[in-house]
Coordinates of C-alpha atoms and ligand atoms in Angstrom, one line a residue:
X12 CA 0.0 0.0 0.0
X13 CA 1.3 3.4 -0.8
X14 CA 1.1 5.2 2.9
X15 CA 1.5 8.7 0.9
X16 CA -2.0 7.8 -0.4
X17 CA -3.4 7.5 3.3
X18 CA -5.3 10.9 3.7
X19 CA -7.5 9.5 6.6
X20 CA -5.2 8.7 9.1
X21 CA -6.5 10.7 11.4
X22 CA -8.5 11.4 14.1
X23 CA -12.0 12.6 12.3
X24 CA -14.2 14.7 14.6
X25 CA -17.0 16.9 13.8
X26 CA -16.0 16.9 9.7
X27 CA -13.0 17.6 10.1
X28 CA -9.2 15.2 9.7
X29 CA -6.7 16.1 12.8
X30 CA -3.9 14.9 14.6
X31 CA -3.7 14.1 18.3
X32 CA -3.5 17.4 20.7
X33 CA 0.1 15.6 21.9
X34 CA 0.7 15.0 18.6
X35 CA 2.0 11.3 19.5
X36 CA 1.0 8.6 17.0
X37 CA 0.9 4.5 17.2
X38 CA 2.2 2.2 14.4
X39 CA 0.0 0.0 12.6
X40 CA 1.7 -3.2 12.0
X41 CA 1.1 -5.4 8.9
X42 CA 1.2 -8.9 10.9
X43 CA 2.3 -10.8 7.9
X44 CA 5.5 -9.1 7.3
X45 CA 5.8 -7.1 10.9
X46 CA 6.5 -3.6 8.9
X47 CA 5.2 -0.5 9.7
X48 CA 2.1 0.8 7.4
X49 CA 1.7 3.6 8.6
X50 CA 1.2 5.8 11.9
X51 CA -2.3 7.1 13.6
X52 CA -2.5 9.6 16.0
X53 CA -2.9 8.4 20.0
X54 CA -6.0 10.4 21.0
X55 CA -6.9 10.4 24.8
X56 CA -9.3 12.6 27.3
X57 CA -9.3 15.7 25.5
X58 CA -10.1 14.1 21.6
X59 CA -12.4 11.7 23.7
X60 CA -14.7 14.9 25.2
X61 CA -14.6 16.6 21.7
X62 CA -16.2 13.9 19.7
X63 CA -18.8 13.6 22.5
X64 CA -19.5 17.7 21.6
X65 CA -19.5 17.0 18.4
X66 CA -21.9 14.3 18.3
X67 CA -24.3 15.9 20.8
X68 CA -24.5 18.7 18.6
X69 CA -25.1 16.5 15.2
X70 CA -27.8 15.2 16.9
X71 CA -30.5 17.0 17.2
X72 CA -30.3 17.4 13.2
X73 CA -29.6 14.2 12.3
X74 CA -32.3 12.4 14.7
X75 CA -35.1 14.8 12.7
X76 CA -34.4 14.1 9.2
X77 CA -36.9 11.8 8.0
X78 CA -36.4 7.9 7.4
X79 CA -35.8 8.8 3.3
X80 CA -33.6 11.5 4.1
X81 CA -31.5 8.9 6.1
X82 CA -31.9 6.5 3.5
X83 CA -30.1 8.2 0.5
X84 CA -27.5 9.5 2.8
X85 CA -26.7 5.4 4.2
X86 CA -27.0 3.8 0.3
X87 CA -24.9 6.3 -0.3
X88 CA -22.3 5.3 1.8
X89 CA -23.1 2.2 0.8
X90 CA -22.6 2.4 -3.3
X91 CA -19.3 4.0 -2.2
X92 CA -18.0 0.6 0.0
X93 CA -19.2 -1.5 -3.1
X94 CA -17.5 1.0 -5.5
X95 CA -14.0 1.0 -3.3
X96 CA -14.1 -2.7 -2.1
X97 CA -10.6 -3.0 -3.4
X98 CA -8.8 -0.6 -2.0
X99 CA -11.0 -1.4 1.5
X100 CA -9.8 -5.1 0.9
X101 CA -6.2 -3.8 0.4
X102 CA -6.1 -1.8 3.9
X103 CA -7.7 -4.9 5.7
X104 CA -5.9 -7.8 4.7
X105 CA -2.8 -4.9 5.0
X106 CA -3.5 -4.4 8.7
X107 CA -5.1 -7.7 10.0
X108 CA -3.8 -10.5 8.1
X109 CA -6.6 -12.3 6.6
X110 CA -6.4 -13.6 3.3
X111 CA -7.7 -11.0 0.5
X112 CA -10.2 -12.7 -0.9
X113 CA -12.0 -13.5 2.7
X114 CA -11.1 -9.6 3.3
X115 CA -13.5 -9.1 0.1
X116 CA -15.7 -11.1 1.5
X117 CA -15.8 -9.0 4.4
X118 CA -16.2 -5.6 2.9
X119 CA -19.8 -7.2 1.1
X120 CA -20.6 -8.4 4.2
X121 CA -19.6 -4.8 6.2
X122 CA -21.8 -3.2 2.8
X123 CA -24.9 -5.2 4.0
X124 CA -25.1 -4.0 7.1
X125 CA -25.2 -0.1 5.8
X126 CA -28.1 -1.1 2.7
X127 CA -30.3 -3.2 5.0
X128 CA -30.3 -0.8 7.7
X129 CA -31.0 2.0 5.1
X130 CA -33.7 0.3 4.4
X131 CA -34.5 -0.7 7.7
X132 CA -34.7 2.4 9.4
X133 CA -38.2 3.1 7.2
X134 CA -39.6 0.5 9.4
X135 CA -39.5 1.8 12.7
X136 CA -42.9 1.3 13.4
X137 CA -45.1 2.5 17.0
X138 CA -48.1 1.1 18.0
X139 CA -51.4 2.0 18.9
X140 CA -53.2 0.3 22.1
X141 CA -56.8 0.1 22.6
X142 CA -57.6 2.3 26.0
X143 CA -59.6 1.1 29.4
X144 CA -61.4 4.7 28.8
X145 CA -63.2 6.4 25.8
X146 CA -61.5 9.7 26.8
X147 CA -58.1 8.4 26.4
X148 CA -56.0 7.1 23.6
X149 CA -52.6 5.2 24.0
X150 CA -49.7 5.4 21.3
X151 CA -46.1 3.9 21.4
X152 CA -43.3 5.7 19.5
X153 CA -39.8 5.0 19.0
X154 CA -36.9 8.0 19.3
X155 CA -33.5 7.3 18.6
X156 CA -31.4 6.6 21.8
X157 CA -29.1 9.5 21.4
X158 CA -25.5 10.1 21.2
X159 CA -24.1 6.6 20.8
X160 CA -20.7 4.9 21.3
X161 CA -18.7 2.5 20.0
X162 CA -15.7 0.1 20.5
X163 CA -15.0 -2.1 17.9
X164 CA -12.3 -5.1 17.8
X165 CA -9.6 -6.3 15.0
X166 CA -10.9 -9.5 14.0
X167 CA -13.7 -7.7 11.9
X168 CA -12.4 -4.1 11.1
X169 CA -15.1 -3.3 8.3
X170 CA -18.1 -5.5 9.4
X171 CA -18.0 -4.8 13.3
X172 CA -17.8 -1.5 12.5
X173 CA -20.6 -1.1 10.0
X174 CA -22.5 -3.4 12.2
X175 CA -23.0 -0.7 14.8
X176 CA -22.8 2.5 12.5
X177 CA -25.3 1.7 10.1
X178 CA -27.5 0.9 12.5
X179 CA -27.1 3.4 14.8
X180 CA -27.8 6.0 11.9
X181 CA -30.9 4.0 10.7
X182 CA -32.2 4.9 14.0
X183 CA -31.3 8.3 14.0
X184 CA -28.6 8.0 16.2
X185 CA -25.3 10.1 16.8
X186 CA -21.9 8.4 17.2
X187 CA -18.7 8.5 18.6
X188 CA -16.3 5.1 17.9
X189 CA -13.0 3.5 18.9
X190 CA -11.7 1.1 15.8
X191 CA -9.1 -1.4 18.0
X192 CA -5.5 -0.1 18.0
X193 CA -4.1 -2.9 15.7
X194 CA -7.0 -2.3 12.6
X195 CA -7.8 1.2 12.8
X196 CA -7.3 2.3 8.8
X197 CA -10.1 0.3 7.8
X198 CA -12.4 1.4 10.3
X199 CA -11.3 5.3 8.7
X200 CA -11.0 4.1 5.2
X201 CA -14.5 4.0 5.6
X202 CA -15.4 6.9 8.0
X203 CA -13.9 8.7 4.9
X204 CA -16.5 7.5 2.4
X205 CA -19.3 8.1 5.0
X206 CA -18.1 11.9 4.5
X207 CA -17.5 11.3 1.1
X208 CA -21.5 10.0 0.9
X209 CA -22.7 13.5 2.8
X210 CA -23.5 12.0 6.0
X211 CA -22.9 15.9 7.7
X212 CA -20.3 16.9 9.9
X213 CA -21.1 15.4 13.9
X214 CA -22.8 12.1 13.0
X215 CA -19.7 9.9 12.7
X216 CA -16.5 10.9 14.7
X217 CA -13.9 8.2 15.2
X218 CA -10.8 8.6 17.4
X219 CA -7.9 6.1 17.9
X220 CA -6.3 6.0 21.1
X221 CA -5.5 4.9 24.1
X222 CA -8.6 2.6 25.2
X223 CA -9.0 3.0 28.8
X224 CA -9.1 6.6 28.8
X225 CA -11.3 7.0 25.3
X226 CA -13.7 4.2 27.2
X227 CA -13.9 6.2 30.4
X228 CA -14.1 9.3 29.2
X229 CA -17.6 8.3 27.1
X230 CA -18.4 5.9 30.0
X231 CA -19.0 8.6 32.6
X232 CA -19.9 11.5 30.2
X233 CA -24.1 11.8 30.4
X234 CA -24.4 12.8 27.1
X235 CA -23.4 9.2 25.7
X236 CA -26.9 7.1 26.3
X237 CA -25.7 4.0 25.2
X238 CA -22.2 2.0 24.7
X239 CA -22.2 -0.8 21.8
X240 CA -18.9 -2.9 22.4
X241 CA -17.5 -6.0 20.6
X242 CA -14.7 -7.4 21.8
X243 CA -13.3 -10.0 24.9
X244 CA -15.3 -10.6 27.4
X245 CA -13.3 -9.5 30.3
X246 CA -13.5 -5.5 28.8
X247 CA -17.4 -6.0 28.2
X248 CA -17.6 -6.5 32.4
X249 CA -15.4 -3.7 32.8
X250 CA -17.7 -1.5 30.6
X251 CA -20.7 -2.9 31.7
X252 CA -19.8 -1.9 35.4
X253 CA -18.5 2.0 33.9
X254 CA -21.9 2.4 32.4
X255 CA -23.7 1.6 35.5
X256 CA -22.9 5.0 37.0
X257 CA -24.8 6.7 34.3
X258 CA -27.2 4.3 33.7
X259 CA -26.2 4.1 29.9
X260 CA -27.7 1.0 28.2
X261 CA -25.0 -1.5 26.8
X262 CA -24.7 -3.9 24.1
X263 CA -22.6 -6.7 24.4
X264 CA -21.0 -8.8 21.8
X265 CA -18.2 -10.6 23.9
X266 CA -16.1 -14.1 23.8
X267 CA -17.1 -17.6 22.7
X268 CA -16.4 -20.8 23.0
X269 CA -18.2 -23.0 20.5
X270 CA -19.3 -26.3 19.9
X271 CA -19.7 -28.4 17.0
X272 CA -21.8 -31.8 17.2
X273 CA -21.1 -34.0 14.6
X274 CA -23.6 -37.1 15.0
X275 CA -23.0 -40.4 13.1
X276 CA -26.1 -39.5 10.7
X277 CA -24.8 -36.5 9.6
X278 CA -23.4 -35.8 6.0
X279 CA -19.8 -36.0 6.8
X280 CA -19.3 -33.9 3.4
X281 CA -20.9 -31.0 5.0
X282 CA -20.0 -31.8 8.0
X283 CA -16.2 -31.5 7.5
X284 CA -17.0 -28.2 5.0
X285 CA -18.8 -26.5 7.9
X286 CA -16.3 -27.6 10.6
X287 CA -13.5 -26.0 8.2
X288 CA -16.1 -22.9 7.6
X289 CA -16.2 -22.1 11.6
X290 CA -12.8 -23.5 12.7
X291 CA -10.5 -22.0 9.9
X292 CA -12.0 -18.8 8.5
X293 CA -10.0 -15.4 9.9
X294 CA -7.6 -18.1 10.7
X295 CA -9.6 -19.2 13.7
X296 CA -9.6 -15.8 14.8
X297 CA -13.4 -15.3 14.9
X298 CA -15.8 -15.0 18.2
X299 CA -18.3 -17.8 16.8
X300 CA -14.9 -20.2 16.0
X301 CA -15.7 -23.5 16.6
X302 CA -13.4 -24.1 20.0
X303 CA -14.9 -27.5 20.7
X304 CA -15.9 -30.4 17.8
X305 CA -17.6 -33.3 19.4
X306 CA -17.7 -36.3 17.0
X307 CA -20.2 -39.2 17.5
X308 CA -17.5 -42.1 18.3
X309 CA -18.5 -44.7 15.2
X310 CA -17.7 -42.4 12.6
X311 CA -14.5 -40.7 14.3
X312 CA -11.5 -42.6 12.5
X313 CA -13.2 -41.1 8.9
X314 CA -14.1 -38.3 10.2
X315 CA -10.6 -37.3 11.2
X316 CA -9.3 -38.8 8.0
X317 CA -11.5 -36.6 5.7
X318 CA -10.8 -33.3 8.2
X319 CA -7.4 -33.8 8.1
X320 CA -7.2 -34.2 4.0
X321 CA -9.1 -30.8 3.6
X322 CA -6.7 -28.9 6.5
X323 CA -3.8 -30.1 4.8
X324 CA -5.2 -28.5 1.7
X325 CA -5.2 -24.5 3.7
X326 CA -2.2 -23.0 2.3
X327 CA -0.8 -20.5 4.8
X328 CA 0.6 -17.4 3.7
X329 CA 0.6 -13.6 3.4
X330 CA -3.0 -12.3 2.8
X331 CA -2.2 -10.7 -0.4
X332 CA -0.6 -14.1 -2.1
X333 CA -3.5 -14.9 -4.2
X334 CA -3.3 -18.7 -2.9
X335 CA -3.3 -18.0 0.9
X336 CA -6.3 -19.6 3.1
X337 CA -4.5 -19.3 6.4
X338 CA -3.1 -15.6 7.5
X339 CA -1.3 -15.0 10.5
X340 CA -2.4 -14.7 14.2
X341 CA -2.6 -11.0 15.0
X342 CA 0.1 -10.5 17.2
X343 CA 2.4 -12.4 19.4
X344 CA 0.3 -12.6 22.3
X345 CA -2.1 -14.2 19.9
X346 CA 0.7 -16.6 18.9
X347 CA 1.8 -17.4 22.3
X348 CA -1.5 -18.4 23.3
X349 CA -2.4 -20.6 20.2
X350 CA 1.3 -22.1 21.6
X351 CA 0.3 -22.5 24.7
X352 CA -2.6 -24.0 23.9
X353 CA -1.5 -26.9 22.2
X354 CA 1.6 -27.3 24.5
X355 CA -1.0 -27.4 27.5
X356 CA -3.3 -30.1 25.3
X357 CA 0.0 -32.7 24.3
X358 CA 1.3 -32.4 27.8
X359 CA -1.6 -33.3 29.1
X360 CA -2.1 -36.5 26.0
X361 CA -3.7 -34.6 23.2
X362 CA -2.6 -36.3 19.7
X363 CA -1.3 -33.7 17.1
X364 CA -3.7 -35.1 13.7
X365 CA -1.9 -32.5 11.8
X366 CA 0.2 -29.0 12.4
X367 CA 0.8 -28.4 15.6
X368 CA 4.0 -25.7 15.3
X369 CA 5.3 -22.5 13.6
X370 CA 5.2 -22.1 10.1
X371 CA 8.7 -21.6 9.6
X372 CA 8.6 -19.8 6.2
X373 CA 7.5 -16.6 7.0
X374 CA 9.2 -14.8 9.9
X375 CA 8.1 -11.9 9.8
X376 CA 4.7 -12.6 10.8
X377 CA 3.1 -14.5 13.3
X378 CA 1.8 -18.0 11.2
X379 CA 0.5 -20.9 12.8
X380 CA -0.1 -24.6 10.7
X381 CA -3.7 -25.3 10.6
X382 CA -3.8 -28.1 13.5
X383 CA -6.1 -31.2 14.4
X384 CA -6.3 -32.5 17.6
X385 CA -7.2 -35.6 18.9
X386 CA -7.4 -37.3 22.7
X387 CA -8.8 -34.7 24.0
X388 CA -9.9 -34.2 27.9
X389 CA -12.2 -31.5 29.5
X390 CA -8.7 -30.8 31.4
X391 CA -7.1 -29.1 28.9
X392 CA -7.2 -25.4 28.7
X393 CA -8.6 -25.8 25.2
X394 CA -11.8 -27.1 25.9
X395 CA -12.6 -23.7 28.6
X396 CA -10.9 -20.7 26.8
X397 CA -11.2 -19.5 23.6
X398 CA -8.1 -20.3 21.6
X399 CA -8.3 -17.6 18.8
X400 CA -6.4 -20.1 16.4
X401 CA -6.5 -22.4 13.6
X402 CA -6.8 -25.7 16.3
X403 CA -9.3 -27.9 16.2
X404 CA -9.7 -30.5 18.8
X405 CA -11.5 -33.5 18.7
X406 CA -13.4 -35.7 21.2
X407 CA -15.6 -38.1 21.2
X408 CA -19.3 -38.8 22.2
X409 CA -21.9 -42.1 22.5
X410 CA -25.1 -40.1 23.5
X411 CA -25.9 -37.4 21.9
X412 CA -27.9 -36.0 25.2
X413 CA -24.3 -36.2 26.7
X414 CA -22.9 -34.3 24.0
X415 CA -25.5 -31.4 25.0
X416 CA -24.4 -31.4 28.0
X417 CA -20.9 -31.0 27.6
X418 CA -21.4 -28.5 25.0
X419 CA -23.5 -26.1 26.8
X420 CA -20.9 -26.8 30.4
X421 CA -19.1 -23.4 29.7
X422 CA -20.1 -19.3 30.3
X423 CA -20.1 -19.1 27.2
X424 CA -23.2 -18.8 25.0
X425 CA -22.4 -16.9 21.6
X426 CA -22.7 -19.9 18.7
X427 CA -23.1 -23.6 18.9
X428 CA -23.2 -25.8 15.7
X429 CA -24.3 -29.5 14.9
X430 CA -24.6 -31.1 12.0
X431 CA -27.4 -34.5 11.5
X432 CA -29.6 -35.6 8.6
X433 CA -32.0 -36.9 11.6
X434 CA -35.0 -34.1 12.1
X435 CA -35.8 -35.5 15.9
X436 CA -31.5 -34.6 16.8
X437 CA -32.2 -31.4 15.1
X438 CA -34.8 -30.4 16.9
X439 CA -33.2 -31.5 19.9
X440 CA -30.0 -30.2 19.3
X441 CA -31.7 -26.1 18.6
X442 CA -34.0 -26.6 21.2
X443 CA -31.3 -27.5 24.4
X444 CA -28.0 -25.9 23.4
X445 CA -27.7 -22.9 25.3
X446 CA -26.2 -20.7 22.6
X447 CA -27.8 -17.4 21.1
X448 CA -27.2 -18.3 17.7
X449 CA -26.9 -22.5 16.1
X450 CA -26.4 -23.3 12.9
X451 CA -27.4 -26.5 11.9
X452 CA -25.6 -28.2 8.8
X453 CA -24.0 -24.4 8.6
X454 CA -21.0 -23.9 9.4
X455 CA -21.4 -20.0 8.3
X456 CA -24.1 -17.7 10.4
X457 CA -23.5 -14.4 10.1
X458 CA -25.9 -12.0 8.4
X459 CA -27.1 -8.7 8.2
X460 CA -31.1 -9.4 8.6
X461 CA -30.5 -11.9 11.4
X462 CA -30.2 -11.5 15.2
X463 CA -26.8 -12.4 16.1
X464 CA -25.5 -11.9 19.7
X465 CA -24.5 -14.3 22.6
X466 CA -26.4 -15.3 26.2
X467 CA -24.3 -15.8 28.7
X468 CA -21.1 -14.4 29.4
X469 CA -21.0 -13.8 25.4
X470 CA -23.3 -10.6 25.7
X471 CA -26.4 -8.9 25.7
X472 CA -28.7 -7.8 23.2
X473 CA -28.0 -8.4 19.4
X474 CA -26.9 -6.5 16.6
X475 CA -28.2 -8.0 13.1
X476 CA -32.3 -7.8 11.8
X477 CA -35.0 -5.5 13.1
X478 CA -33.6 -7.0 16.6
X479 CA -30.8 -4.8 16.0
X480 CA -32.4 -1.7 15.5
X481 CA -34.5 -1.8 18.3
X482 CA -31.1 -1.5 20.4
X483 CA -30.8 1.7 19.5
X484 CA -34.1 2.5 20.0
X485 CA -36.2 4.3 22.8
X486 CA -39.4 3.1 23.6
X487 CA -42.3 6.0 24.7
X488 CA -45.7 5.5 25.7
X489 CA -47.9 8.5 25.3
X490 CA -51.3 8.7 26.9
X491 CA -53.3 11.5 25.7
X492 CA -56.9 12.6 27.6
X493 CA -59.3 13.8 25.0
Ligands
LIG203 P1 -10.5 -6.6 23.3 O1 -9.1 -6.6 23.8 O2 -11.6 -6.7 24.3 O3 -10.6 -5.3 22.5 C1 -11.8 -4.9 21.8 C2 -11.8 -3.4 21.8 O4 -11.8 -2.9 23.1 C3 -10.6 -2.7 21.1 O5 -11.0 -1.6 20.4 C4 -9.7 -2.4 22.3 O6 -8.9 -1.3 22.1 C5 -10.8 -1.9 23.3 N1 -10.4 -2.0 24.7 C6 -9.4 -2.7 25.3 N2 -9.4 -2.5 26.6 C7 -10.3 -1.5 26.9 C8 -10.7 -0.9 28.0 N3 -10.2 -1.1 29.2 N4 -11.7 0.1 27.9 C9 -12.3 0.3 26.7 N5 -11.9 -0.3 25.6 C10 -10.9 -1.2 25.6 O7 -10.8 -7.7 22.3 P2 -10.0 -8.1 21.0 O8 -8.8 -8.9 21.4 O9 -9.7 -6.9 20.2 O10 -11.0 -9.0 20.2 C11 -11.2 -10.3 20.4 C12 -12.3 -10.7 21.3 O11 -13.5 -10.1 20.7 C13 -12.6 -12.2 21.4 O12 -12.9 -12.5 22.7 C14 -13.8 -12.4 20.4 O13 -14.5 -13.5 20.7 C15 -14.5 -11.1 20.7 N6 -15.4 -10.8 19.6 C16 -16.8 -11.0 19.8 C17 -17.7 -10.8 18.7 C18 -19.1 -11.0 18.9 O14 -19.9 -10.6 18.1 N7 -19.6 -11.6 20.0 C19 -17.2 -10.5 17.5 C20 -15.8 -10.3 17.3 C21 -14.9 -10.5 18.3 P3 -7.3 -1.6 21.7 O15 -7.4 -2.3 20.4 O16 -6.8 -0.2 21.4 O17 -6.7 -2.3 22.8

């Protein structure tokens, strides 16, 4: 990428492309190659209060245009992602790693988000309610919440952010947002066509920064009436707990740790395609990875045999080498823990099936091999935290109400996935796994018109479908005496 070209690494607050007040900047690395792209400034309190002013002050503009108004100003922004999915593509497989044709992948799925919410935000619909009284009537209306922000993570950098923008618009919303520190360019790459599209000055302002203080700052400020974060669940507690003091509502998209069922009727076809699907895409970096597979015993030897042909086939590489399934981990915390992981899981009598250790090749970056495990124990560390890797371990299960059970003995409760050709297991399977979102014979669940969000420690409230609007969305009863 040609960093001269950058013209949006900034901070952008109401309109308007500055530095940080300290004038102190961050690298973004590229985690394939460990050089520097470029720098973005280190915001803190003082660029933290300003995009709170400068939302607050958008607001009252932006919450009174009407739906249509909205509209043209969201596909907008939306025709302009579709038009500059490339260079979008570029900057994210640049900055996070993930091969660039899964990065193009992303940027559609990040354009859904903005053209169904466009369209969804001429649906917000009140209610009338028949009164106990001829001299009253009773109407519900929905106002937007009000100055909005958000903190997004790295695994996602287009969709996670258009997830809560486009949606908080639709509603008439106001925001402020935080991109994570390792995949901010994306996240402005596309602030800049939102300004680009018209959407006026105020309505988006994004920061980058140091977290804590950006969080706090909007945490305790009254003005913010609502926080939307995505990232690990041991921030979401901390946030939740910073928004009490205000009583701001939160949204919650946090951790995982999810299950795949594979019964013995199953189509072991689909079933290996859907277990590569939710294991190996991102490069097991995503929060609805499959962390656990549970394989009926009687078909375990070919199921492993047929997993392990179509692993071997993920070529790892640099995201931009037009071949490359697997990217690199994000960082080397990421890669230590993907190591410890599997370190904990042989010492403790795990079978490496395949990978298992560094790719040598490329240095620069943090790669791991794509990795099957086998022998697995609820004592391993694998099978409780989320390993945010390309592993896969395997254990087996007789009774399918046992494999339930084990599945659902976790906090957790973002995505669960089974896979049968039997409709009494499939039934069974939805009904008791306690998991806010299962995919059966699907290996692939994310989507902009459906509810997507975890129970549990994994979150509250959902972002995805009309679900997701109403989280941005006041509720107010009016009574009027006639
Ligand atoms: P993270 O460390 O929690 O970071 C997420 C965001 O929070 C980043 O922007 C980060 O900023 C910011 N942050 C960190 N500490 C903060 C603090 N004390 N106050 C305010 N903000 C703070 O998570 P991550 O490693 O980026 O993302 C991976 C996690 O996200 C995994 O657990 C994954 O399962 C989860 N996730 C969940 C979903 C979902 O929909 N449920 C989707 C994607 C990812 P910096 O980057 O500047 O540190």
């Amino acid at each position: 990428m040609n960093t001269q070209k950058l013209k949006f690494n900034k901070l952008y607050i109401n309109g308007e492309w500055i530095s940080a007040f300290s004038r102190e900047t961050f690298d973004v690395i590229n985690p394939g190659t460990g050089n520097v792209i470029t720098g973005v400034p280190n915001a803190g309190e003082i660029e933290a209060e300003m995009a709170i002013d400068a939302a607050s002050k958008a607001f009252p503009e932006w919450s009174e245009k009407t739906a249509q108004e909205r509209f043209d100003l969201l596909y907008k922004w939306f025709q302009l992602i579709i038009e500059n999915k490339e260079e979008i593509a570029t900057i994210l497989t640049e900055e996070q790693g993930k091969p660039y044709s899964e990065a193009i992948g992303e940027v559609h799925y990040a354009a859904s988000f903005v053209s169904w919410y466009a369209e969804e935000g001429k649906r917000i619909y009140g209610e009338t309610i028949p009164a106990s009284s001829r001299e009253k009537r009773i109407l519900v209306i929905k106002q937007p919440i009000g100055v909005v922000a958000a903190i997004t993570p790295w695994n996602f950098p287009a969709a996670m952010f258009t997830k809560k923008i486009a949606t908080a618009l639709a509603a008439g919303c106001t925001t402020v947002i935080k991109p994570a520190e390792v995949t901010p360019l994306t996240a402005l790459k596309l602030v800049k066509l939102a300004e680009e599209a018209g959407i006026p000055a105020g309505v988006i302002n994004a920061i980058t920064g140091n977290p804590k203080i950006i969080g706090q700052t909007w945490l305790k400020d009254k003005r913010v009436s609502k926080i939307t974060f995505t990232g690990s669940t041991a921030v979401g507690k901390e946030l939740m707990r910073g928004a009490a003091d205000t009583v701001k509502k939160v949204s919650l998209e946090l951790g995982g740790h999810a299950p795949v069922i594979v019964c013995a009727d199953a189509n072991l076809d689909k079933a290996v395609e859907g277990v590569i699907l939710s294991k190996f895409r991102n490069g097991g970096q995503t929060c609805v990875c499959a962390n656990r597979i549970y394989v009926e015993n009687s078909i375990m030897p070919i199921f492993i045999d047929k997993l392990r042909n179509e692993v071997e086939k993920l070529k790892v590489g640099i995201g931009n080498q037009s071949d490359a399934k697997i990217g690199p981990l994000i960082n080397q915390a990421a890669y230590t823990k993907v190591q410890r992981h599997v370190e904990d899981a042989v010492a403790k009598g795990a079978k490496v099936v395949c990978g298992g250790k560094r790719v040598e090749e490329y240095q620069g970056g943090y790669f791991y091999e794509p990795t099957i495990l086998s022998n697995i124990n609820n004592e391993m560390i694998i099978m409780s935290e989320e390993t945010f890797g390309p592993v896969a371990p395997i254990v087996g299960f007789d009774d399918i109400d046992d494999a339930i059970k084990q599945a659902n003995d976790t906090d957790y409760g973002l995505a669960a996935y089974a896979f049968t050709e039997n409709l009494k297991s499939t039934i069974k399977l939805y009904e008791k796994l306690e998991y806010g979102i299962v995919g059966i014979n699907d290996g692939l669940v994310s989507l902009a018109q459906a509810p997507f969000g975890g129970i549990k420690q994994s979150g509250i409230g959902r972002e995805g479908g009309h679900q997701g609007l109403e989280e941005y969305l006041e509720t107010k009863y009016v009574s009027i005496g006639i």
